[in-house]
Tab-separated table of C-alpha atoms in Angstrom:
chain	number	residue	atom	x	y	z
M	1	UNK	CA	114.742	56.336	78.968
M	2	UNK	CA	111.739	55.301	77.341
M	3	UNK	CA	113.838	55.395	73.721
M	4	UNK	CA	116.764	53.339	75.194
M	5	UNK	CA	113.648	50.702	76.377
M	6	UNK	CA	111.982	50.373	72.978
M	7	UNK	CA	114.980	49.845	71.090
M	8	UNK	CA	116.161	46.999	74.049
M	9	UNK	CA	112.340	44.946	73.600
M	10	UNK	CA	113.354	45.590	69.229
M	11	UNK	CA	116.353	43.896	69.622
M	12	UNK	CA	115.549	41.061	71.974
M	13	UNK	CA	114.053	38.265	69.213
M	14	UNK	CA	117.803	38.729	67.429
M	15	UNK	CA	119.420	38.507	71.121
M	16	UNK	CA	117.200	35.581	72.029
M	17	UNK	CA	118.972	33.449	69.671
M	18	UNK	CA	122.273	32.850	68.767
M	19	UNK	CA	121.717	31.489	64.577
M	20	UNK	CA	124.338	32.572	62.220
M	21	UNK	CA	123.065	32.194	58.741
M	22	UNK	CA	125.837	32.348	55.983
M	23	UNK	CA	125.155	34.446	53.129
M	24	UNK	CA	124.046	32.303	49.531
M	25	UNK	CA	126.149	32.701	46.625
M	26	UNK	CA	125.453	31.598	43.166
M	27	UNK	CA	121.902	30.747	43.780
M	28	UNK	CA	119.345	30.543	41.247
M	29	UNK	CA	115.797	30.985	40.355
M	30	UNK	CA	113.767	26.965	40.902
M	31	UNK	CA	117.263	26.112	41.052
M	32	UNK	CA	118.672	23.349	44.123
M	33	UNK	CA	120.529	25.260	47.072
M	34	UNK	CA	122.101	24.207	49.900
M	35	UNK	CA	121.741	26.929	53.155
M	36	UNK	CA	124.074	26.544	56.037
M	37	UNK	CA	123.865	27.823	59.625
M	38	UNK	CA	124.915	27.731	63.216
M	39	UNK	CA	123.043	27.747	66.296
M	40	UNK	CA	124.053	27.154	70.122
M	41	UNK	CA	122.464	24.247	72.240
M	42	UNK	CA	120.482	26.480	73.751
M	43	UNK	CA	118.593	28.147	70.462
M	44	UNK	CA	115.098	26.512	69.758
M	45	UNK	CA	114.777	22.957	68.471
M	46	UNK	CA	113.185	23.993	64.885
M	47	UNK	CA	112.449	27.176	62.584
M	48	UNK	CA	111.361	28.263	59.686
M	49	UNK	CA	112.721	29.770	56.899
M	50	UNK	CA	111.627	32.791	54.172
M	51	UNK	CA	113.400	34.157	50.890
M	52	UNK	CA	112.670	38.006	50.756
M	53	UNK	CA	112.759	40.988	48.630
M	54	UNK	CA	111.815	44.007	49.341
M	55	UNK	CA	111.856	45.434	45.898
M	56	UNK	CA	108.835	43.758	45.180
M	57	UNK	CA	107.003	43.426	48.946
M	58	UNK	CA	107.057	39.661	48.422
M	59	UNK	CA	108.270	36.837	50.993
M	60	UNK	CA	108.578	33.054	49.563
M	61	UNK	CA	108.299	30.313	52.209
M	62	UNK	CA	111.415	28.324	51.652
M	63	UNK	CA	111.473	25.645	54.781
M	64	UNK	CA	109.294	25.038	57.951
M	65	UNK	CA	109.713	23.183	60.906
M	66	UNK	CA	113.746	22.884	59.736
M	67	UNK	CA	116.034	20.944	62.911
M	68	UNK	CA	117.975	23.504	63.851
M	69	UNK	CA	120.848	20.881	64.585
M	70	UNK	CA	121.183	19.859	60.747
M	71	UNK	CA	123.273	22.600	60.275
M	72	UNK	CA	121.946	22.889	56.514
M	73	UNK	CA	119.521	22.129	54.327
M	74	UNK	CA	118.959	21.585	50.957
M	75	UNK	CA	115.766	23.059	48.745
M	76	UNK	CA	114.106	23.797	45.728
M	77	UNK	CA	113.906	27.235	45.177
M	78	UNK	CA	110.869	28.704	43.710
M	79	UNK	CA	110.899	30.526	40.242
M	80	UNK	CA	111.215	33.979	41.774
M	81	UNK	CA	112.489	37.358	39.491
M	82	UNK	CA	116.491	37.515	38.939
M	83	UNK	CA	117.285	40.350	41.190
M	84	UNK	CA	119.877	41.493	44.066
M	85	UNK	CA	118.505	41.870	47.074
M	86	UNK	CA	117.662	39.009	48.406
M	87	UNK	CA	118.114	38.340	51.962
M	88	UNK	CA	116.712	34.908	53.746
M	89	UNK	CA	114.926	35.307	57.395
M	90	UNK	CA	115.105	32.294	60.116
M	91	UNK	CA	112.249	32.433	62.259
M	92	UNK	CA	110.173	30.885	65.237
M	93	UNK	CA	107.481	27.891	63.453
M	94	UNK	CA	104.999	29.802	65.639
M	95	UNK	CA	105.662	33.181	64.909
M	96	UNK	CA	107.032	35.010	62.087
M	97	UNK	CA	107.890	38.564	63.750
M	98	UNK	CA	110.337	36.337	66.307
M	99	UNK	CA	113.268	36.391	63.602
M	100	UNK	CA	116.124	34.830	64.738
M	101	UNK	CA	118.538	35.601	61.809
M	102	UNK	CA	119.325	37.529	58.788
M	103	UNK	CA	121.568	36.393	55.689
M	104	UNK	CA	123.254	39.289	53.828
M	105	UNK	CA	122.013	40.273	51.058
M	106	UNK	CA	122.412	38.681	48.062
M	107	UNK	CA	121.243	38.366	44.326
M	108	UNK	CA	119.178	35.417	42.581
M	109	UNK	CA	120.291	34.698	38.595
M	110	UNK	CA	118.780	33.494	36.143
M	111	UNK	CA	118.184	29.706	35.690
M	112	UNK	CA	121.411	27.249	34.039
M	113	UNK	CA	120.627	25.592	31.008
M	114	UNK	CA	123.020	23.130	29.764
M	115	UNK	CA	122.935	22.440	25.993
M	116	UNK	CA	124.156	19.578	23.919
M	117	UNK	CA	127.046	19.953	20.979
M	118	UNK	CA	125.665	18.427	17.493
M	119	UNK	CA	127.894	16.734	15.608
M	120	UNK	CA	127.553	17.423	11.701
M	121	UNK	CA	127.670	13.831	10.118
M	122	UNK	CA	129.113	15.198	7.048
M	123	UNK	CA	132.514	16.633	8.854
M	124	UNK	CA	135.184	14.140	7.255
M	125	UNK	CA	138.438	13.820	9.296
M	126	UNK	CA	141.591	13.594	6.778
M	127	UNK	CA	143.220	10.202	7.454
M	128	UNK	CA	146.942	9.647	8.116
């Protein structure tokens, strides 16, 4: 009885609320994201939100105090290591062990460069 009790009281902050957090794809490191979620009337008016790894015991801060009826937002990520296993955490502003969703897991790459084509001024086109 007591087993069936303690695993009830670790599931009630997930049952509590109703988010759904979508899973990121193609995200990376300091690059711009967009997150997207769902949430019933009834879910709390704001949260916050944290990247996290566990391969290196790390948590970023990505958002606080986020309205919960935006339905997205859009951020800067940090420059974090290029690595699976990413997951992102939606939380009570007050307290982080009240999580109210979990993304999948997912990987960060590394950061886009974009790179211009030179021209060689001596490349003669023949005329017709």
């Amino acid at each position: 009885m007591f087993a069936k009790l303690s695993a009830l009281l670790l599931a009630l902050p997930f049952v509590a609320a109703t988010f759904t957090v979508s899973t990121p794809d193609g995200w990376t490191t300091g690059g711009t994201v967009t997150l997207m979620w769902t949430a019933a009337t009834t879910d709390p008016s704001t949260f916050s939100i944290e990247l996290v790894n566990t391969a290196f015991h790390d948590t970023f801060a990505i958002a606080n105090n986020v309205p919960t009826v935006n339905g997205q937002i859009t951020v800067e990520l940090p420059q974090v290591p290029v690595l699976a296993g990413y997951t992102l955490s939606l939380f009570a502003t007050t307290n982080v062990n009240d999580v109210y969703a979990q993304s999948g897991s997912f990987a960060i790459g590394g950061a886009t460069t974009s790179s211009a084509t030179r021209l060689d001024p001596t490349c003669r086109l023949p005329l017709h």
